[in-house]
mmCIF file of C-alpha atoms and ligand atoms in Angstrom:
data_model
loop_
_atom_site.group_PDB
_atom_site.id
_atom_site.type_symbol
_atom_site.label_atom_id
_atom_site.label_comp_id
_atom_site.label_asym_id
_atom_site.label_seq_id
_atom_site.Cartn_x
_atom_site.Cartn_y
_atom_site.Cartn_z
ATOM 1 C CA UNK A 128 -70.403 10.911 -113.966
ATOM 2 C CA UNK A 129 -73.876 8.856 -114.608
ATOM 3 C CA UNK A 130 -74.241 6.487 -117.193
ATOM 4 C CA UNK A 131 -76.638 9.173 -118.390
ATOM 5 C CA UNK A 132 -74.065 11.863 -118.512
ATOM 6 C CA UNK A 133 -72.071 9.427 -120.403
ATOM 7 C CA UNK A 134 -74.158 8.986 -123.120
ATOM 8 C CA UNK A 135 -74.317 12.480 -123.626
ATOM 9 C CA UNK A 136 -70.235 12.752 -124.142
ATOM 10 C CA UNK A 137 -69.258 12.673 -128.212
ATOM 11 C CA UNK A 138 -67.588 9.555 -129.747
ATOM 12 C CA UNK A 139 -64.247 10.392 -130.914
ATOM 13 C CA UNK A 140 -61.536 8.691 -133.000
ATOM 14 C CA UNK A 141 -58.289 9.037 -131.908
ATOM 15 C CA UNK A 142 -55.404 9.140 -134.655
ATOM 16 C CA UNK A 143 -52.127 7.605 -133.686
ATOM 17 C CA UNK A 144 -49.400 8.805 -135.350
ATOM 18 C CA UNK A 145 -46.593 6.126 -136.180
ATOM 19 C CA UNK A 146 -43.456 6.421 -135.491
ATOM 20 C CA UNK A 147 -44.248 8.579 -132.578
ATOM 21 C CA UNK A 148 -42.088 8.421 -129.004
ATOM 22 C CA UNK A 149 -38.924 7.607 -128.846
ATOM 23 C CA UNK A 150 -36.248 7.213 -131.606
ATOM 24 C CA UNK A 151 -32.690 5.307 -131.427
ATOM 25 C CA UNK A 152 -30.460 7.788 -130.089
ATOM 26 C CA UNK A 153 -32.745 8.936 -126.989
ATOM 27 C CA UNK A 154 -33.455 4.953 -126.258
ATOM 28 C CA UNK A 155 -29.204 4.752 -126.472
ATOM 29 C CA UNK A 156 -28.745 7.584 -123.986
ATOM 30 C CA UNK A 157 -31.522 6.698 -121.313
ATOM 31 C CA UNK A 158 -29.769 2.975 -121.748
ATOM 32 C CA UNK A 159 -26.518 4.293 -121.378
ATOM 33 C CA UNK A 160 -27.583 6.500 -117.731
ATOM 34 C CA UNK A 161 -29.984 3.352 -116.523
ATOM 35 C CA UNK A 162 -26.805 0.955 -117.047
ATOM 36 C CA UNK A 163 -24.670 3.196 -114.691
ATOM 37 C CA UNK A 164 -27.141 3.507 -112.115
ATOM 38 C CA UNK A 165 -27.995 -0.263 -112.398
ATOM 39 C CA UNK A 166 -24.100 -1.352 -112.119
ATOM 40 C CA UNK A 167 -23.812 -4.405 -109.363
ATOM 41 C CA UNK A 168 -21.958 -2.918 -106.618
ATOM 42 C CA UNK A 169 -22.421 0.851 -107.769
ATOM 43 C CA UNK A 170 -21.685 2.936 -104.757
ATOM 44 C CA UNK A 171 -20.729 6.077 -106.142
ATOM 45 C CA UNK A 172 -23.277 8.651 -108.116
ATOM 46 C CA UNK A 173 -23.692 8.393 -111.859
ATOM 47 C CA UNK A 174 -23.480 12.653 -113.200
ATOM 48 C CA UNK A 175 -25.298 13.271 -116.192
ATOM 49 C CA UNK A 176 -24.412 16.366 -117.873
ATOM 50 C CA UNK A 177 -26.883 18.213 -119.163
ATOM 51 C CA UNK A 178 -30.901 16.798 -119.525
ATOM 52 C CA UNK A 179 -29.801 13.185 -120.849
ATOM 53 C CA UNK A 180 -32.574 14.138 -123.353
ATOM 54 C CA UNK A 181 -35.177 17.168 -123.435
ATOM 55 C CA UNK A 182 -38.225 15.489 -121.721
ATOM 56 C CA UNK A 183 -39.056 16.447 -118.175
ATOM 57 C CA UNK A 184 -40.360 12.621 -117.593
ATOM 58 C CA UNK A 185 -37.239 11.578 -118.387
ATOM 59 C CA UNK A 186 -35.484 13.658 -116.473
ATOM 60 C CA UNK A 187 -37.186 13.410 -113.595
ATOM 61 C CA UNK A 188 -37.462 9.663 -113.264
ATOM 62 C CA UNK A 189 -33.736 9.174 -114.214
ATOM 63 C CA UNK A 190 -33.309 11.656 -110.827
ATOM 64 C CA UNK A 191 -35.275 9.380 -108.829
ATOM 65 C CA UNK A 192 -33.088 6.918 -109.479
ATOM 66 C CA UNK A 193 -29.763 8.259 -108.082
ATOM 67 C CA UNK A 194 -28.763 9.843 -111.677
ATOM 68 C CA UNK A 195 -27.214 13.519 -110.600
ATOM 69 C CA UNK A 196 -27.900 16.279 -113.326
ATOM 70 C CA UNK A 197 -25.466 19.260 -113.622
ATOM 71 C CA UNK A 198 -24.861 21.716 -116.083
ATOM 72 C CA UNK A 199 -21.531 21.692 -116.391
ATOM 73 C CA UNK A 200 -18.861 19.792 -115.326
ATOM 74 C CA UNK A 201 -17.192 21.676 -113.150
ATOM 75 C CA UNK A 202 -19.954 20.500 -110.612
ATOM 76 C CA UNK A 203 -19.139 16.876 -111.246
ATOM 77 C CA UNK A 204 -16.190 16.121 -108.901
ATOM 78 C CA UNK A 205 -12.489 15.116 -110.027
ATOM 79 C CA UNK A 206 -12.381 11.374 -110.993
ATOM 80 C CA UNK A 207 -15.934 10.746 -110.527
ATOM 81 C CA UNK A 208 -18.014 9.145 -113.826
ATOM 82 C CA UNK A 209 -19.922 11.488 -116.213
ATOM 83 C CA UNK A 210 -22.609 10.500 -119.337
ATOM 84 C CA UNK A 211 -22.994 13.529 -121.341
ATOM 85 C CA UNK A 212 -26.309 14.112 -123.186
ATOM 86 C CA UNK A 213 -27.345 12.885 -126.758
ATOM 87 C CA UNK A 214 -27.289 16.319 -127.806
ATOM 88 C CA UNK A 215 -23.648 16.284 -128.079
ATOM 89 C CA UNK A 216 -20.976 18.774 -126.798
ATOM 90 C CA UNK A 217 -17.858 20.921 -128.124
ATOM 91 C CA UNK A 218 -14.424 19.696 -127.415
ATOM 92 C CA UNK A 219 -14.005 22.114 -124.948
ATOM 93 C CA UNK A 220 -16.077 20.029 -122.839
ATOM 94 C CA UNK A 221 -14.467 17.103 -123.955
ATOM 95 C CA UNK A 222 -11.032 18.807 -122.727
ATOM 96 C CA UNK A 223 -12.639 19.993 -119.570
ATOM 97 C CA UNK A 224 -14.049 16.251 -119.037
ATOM 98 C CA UNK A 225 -9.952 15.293 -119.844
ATOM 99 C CA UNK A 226 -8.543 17.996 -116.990
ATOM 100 C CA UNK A 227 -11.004 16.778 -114.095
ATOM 101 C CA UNK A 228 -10.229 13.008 -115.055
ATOM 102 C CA UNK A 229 -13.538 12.074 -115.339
ATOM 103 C CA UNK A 230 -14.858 8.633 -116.975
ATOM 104 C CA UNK A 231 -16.543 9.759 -119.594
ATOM 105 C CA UNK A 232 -19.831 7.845 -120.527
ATOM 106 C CA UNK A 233 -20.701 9.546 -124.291
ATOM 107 C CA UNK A 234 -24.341 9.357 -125.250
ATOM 108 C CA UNK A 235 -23.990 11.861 -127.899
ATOM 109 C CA UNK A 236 -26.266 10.060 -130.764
ATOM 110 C CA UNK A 237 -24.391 9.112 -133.823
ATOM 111 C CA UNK A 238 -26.131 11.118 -135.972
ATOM 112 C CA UNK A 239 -25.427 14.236 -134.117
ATOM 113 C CA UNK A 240 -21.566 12.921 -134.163
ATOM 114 C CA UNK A 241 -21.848 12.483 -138.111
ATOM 115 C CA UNK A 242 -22.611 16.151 -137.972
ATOM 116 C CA UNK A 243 -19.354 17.150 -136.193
ATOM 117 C CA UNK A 244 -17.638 15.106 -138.233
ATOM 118 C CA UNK A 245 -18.930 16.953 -141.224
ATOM 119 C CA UNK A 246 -18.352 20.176 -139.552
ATOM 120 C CA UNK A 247 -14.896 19.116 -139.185
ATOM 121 C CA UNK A 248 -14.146 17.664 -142.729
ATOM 122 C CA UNK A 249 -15.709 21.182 -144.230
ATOM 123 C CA UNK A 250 -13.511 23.155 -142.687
ATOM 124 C CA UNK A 251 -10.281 21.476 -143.168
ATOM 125 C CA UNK A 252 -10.637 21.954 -146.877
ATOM 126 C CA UNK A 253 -11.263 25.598 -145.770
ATOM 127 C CA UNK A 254 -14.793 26.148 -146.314
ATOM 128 C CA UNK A 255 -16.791 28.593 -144.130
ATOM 129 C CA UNK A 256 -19.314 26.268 -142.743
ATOM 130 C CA UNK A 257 -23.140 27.518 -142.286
ATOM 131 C CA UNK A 258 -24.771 25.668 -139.879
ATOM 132 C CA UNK A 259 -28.735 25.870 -140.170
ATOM 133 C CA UNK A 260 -30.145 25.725 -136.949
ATOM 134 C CA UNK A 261 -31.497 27.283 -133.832
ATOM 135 C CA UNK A 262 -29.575 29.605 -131.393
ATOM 136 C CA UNK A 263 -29.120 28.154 -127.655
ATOM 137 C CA UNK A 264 -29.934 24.515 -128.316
ATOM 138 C CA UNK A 265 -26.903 22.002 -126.936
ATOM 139 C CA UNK A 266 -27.035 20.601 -130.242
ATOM 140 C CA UNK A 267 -26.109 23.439 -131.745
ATOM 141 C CA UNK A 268 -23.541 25.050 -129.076
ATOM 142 C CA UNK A 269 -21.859 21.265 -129.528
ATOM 143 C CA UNK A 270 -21.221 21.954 -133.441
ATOM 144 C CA UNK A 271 -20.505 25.425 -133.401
ATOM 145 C CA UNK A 272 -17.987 24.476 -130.514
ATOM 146 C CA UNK A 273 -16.469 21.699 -133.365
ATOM 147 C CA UNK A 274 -14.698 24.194 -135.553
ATOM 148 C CA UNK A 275 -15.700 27.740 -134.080
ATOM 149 C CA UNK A 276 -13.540 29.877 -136.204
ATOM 150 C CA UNK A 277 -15.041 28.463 -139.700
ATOM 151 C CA UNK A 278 -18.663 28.452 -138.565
ATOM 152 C CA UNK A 279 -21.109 30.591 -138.707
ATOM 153 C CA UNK A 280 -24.999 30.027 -137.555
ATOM 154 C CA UNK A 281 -27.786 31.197 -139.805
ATOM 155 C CA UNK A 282 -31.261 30.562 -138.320
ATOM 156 C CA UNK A 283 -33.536 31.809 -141.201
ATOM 157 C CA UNK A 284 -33.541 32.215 -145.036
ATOM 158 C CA UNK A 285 -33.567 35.670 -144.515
ATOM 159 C CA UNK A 286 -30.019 35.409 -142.699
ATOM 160 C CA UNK A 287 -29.227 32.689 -145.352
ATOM 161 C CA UNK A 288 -30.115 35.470 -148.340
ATOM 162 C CA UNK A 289 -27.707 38.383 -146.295
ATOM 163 C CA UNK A 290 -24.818 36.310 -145.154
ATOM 164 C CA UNK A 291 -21.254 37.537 -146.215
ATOM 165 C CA UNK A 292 -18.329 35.312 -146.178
ATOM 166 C CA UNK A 293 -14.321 35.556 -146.712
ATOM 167 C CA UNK A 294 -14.605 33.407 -149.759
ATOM 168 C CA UNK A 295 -18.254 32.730 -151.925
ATOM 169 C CA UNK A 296 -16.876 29.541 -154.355
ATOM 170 C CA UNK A 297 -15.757 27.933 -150.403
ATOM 171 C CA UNK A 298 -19.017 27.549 -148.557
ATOM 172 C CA UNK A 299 -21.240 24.460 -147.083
ATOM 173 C CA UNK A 300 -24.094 23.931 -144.949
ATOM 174 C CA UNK A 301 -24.705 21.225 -142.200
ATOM 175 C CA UNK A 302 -27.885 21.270 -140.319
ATOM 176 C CA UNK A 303 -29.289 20.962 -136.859
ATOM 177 C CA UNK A 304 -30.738 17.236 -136.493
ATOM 178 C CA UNK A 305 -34.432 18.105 -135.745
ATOM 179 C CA UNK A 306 -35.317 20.556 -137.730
ATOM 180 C CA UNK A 307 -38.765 21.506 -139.835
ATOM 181 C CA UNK A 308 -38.214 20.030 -143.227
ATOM 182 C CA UNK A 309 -39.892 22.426 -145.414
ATOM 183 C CA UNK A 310 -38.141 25.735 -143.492
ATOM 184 C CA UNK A 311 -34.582 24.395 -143.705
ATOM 185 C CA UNK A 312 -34.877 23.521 -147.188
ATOM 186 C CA UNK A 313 -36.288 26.761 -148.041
ATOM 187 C CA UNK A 314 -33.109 28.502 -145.889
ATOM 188 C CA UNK A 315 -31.107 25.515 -147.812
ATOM 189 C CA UNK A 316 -32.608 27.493 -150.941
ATOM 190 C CA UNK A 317 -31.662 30.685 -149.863
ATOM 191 C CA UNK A 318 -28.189 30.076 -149.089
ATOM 192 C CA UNK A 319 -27.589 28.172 -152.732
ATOM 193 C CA UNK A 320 -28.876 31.095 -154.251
ATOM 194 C CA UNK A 321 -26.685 33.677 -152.655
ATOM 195 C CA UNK A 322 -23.735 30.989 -153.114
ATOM 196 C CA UNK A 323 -24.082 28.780 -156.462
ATOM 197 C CA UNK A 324 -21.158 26.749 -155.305
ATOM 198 C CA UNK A 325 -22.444 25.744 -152.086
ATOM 199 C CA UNK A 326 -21.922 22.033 -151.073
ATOM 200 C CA UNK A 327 -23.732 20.001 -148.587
ATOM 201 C CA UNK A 328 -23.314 16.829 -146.595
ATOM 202 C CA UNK A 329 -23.969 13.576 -148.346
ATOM 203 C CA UNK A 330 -26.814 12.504 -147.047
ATOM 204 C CA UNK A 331 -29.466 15.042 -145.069
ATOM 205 C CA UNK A 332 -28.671 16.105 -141.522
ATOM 206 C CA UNK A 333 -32.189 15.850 -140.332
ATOM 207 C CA UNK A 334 -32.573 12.897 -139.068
ATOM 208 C CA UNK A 335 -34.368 9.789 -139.847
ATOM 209 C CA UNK A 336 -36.566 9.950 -136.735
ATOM 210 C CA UNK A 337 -37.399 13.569 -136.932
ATOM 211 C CA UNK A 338 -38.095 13.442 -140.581
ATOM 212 C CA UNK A 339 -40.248 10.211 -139.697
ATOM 213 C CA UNK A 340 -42.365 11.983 -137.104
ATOM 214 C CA UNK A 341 -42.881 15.237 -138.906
ATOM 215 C CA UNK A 342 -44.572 13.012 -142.161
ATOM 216 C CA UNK A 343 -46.688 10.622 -139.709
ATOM 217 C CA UNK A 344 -48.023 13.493 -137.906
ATOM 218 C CA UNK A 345 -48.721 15.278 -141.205
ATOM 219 C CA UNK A 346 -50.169 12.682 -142.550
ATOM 220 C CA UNK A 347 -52.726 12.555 -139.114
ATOM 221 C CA UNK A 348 -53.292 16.268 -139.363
ATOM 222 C CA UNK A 349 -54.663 15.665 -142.900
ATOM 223 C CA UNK A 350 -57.334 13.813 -140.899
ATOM 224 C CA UNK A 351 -57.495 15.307 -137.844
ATOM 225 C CA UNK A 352 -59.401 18.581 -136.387
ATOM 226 C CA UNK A 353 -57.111 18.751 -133.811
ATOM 227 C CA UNK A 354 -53.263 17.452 -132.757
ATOM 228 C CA UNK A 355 -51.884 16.688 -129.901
ATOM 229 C CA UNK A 356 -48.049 15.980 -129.418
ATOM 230 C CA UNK A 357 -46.862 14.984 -126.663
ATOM 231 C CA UNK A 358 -43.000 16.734 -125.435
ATOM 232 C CA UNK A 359 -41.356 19.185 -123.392
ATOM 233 C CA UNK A 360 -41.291 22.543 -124.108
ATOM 234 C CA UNK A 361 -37.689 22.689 -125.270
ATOM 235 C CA UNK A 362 -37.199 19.449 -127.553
ATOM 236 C CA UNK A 363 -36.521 21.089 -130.884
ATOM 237 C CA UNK A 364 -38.190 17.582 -132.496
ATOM 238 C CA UNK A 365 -41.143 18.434 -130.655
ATOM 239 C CA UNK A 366 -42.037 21.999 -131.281
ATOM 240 C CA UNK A 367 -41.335 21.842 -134.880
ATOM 241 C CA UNK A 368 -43.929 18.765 -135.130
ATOM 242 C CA UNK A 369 -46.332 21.038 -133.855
ATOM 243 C CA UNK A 370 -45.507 23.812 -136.303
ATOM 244 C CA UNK A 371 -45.716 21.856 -139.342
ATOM 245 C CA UNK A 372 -49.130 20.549 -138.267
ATOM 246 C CA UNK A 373 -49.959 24.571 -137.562
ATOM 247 C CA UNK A 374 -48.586 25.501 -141.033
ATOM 248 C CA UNK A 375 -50.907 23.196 -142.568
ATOM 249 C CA UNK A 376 -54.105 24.652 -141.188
ATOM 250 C CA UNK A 377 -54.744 22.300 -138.286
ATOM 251 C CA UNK A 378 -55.010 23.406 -134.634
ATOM 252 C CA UNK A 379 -52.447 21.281 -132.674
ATOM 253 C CA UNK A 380 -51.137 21.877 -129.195
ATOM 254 C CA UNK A 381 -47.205 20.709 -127.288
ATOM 255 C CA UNK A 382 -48.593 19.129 -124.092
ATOM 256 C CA UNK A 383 -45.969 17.857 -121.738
ATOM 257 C CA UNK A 384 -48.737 14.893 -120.563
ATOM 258 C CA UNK A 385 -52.196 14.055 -120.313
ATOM 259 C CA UNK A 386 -52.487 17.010 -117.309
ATOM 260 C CA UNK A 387 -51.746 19.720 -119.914
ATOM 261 C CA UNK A 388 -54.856 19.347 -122.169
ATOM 262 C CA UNK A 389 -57.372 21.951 -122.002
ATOM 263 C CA UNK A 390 -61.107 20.351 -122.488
ATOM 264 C CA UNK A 391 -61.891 23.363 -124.686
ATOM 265 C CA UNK A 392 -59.833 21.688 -127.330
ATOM 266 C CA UNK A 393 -61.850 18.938 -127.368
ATOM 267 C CA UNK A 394 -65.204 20.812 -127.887
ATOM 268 C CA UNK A 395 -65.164 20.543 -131.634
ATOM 269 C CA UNK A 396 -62.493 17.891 -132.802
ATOM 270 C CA UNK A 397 -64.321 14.708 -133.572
ATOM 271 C CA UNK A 398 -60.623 13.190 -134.632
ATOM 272 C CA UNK A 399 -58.022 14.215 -132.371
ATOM 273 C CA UNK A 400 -54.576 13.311 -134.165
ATOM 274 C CA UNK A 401 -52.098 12.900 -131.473
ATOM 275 C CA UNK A 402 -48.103 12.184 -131.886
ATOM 276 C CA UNK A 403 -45.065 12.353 -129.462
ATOM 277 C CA UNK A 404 -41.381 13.914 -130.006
ATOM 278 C CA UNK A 405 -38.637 11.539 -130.261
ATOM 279 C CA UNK A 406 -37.873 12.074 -126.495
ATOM 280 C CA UNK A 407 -40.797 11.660 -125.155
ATOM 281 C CA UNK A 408 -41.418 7.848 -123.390
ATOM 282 C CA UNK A 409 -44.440 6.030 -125.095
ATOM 283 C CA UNK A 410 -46.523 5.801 -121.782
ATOM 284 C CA UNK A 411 -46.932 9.437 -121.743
ATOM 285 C CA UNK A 412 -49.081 8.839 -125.091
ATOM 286 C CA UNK A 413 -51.100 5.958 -123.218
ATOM 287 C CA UNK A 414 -52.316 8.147 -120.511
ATOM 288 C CA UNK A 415 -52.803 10.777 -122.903
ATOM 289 C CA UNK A 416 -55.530 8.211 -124.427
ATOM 290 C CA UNK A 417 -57.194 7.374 -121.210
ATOM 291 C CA UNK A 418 -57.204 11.070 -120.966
ATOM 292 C CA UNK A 419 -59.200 12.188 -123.884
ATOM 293 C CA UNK A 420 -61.719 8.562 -122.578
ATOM 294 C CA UNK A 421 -62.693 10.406 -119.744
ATOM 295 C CA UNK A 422 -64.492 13.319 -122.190
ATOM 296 C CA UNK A 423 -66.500 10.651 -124.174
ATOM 297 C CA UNK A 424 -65.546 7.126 -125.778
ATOM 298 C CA UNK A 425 -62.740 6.966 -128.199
ATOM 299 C CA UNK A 426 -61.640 4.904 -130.873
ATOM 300 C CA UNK A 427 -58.039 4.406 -131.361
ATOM 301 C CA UNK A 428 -56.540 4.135 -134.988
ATOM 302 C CA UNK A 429 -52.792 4.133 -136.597
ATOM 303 C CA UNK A 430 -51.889 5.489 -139.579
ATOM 304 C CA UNK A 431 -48.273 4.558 -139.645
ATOM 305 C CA UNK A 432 -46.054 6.211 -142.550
ATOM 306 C CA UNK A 433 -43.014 3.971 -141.984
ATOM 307 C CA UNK A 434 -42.122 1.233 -139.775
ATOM 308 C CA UNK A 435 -38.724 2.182 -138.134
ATOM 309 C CA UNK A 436 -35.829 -0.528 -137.418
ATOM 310 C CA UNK A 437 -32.616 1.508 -136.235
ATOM 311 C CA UNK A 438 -30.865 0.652 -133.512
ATOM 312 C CA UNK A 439 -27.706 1.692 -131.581
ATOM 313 C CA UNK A 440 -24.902 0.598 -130.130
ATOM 314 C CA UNK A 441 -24.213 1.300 -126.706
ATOM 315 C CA UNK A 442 -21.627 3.913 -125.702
ATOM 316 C CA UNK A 443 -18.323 1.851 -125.586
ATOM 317 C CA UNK A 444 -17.615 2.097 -121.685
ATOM 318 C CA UNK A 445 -21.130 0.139 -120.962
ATOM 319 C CA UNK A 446 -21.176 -1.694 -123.587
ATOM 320 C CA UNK A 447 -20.475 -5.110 -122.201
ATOM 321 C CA UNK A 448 -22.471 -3.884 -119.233
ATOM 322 C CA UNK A 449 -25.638 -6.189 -119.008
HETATM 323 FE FE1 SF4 B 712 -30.500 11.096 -132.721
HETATM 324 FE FE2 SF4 B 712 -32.443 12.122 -134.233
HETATM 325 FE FE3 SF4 B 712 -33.039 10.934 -131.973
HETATM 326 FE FE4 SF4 B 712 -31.781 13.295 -131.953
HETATM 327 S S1 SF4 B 712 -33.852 12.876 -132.675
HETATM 328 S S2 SF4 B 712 -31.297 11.520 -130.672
HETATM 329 S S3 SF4 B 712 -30.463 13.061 -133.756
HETATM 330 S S4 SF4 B 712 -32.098 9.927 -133.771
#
């Protein structure tokens, strides 16, 4: 490219969305894998069941490293060390996990745990519990493995609004953490109108770090002619920030890094909004930056919503692990 052609490119602002990247419970479980495979002395492999987290990066750099993904644990062998992901699991795995006497290394996130621990409460003072949430996500297999004979999945209002249960006056609702905040509270709607009685958790099940990222990239949409969020195809945080942004009349496109955008995009979007899911690593964002450089000179703003300050614990068998 000449210095001529240069000139010819279109300025662009770029609107950072904060908080973007990462949130607590994804930094806990990458810390959790990275102290295994770090572990002075460490001769045997470090199994990970399950993506640690749903980013590809992730994934694939954690690999590189000597981490060993499986899908289930009957591919990890007897004895040997296993983290399991932050999306949680059922007990079943737990009791698998128990059977193969396997150290277990739990980077479930705490505020997917709260949410079996709900599940469990509800249905020990016999409710039926609905859980809100999305068929096939690990999340969701882990809490509808809690109390399996109480709980029933509803994935719309429209199965909220037709749902039968033994008893109407016994019914609650927990929800998947990373859901859309305006659907589940209209299929929260639904469901209290079909059951008048229904009770909830105490506080909401969405969590703080999807619910932070789906009002900072709202808030960028409202200035942006395009969005970009950066995530894998299957982290539920992810897809539902681009869906919000969609709902509210702005074109905005999942990329998985700076490789997937499509100069096209770019042809009319003078302020390109761009995000990333709560899994995906904050360097993915930078080179998504430098990207959108090469079509013309950018500008780089933040409009941050709300400054974040949560933090985890370790899981307890690396805790003390430096
Ligand atoms: Fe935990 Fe929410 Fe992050 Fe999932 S998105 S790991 S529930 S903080």
């Amino acid at each position: 490219m000449t210095p001529q052609d240069d000139k010819q490119l279109p300025h662009r602002t770029v609107l950072l969305a904060s908080p973007r990247s990462f949130c607590a419970g994804v930094e806990r479980a990458i810390d959790a894998v990275e102290r295994l495979l770090d572990a002075p002395g460490r001769e045997a492999p470090v199994y990970v069941r399950k993506q640690i987290v749903h980013n590809t990066h992730v994934v694939a750099g954690l690999a590189a490293r000597g981490a060993v993904f499986v899908e289930e644990l009957d591919a990890v062998p007897p004895g040997a060390t296993v983290v399991l992901s932050a999306h949680g699991v059922s007990p079943r795995v737990r009791e698998q996990a128990r059977q193969r006497h396997l150290t277990v290394v739990d980077a479930t996130c705490p505020l997917v745990a709260k949410v079996h621990s709900e599940a469990r409460r509800f249905a020990a003072r016999g409710d039926t519990v609905v859980l809100i949430g999305h068929a096939g996500h690990e999340e969701v297999e882990g809490t509808l493995g809690e109390v399996p004979e109480s709980t029933v999945l509803v994935q719309n209002a429209a199965q909220a609004a037709g749902l039968t249960v033994p008893d109407p006056a016994k019914v609650s609702y927990l929800t998947q953490t990373t859901l859309a905040l305006d659907e589940t509270a209209a299929v929260i709607g639904a469901l209290r109108e079909r059951f008048p009685l229904l009770q909830g958790p105490p506080g909401d099940d969405i969590c703080y770090a999807t619910t932070n990222r789906q009002l900072a990239v709202e808030a960028v949409a409202r200035r942006a002619d395009l969005v970009l969020v950066v995530g894998s195809a299957n982290s539920s945080n992810s897809v539902r920030m681009v869906e919000v942004v969609r709902r509210g009349g702005t074109e905005a496109h999942l990329i998985e890094d700076a490789s997937a955008i499509v100069p096209a995009w770019l042809d009319r979007a003078r302020v390109v909004g761009l995000s990333a899911g709560a899994s995906a690593p904050p360097e993915l964002v930078t080179e998504v930056i430098k990207a959108l450089g090469a079509h013309g000179p950018v500008t780089v703003e933040e409009l941050t919503t709300t400054v974040e300050d949560v933090t985890f614990q370790p899981p307890a068998p690396v805790r003390d692990q430096p």
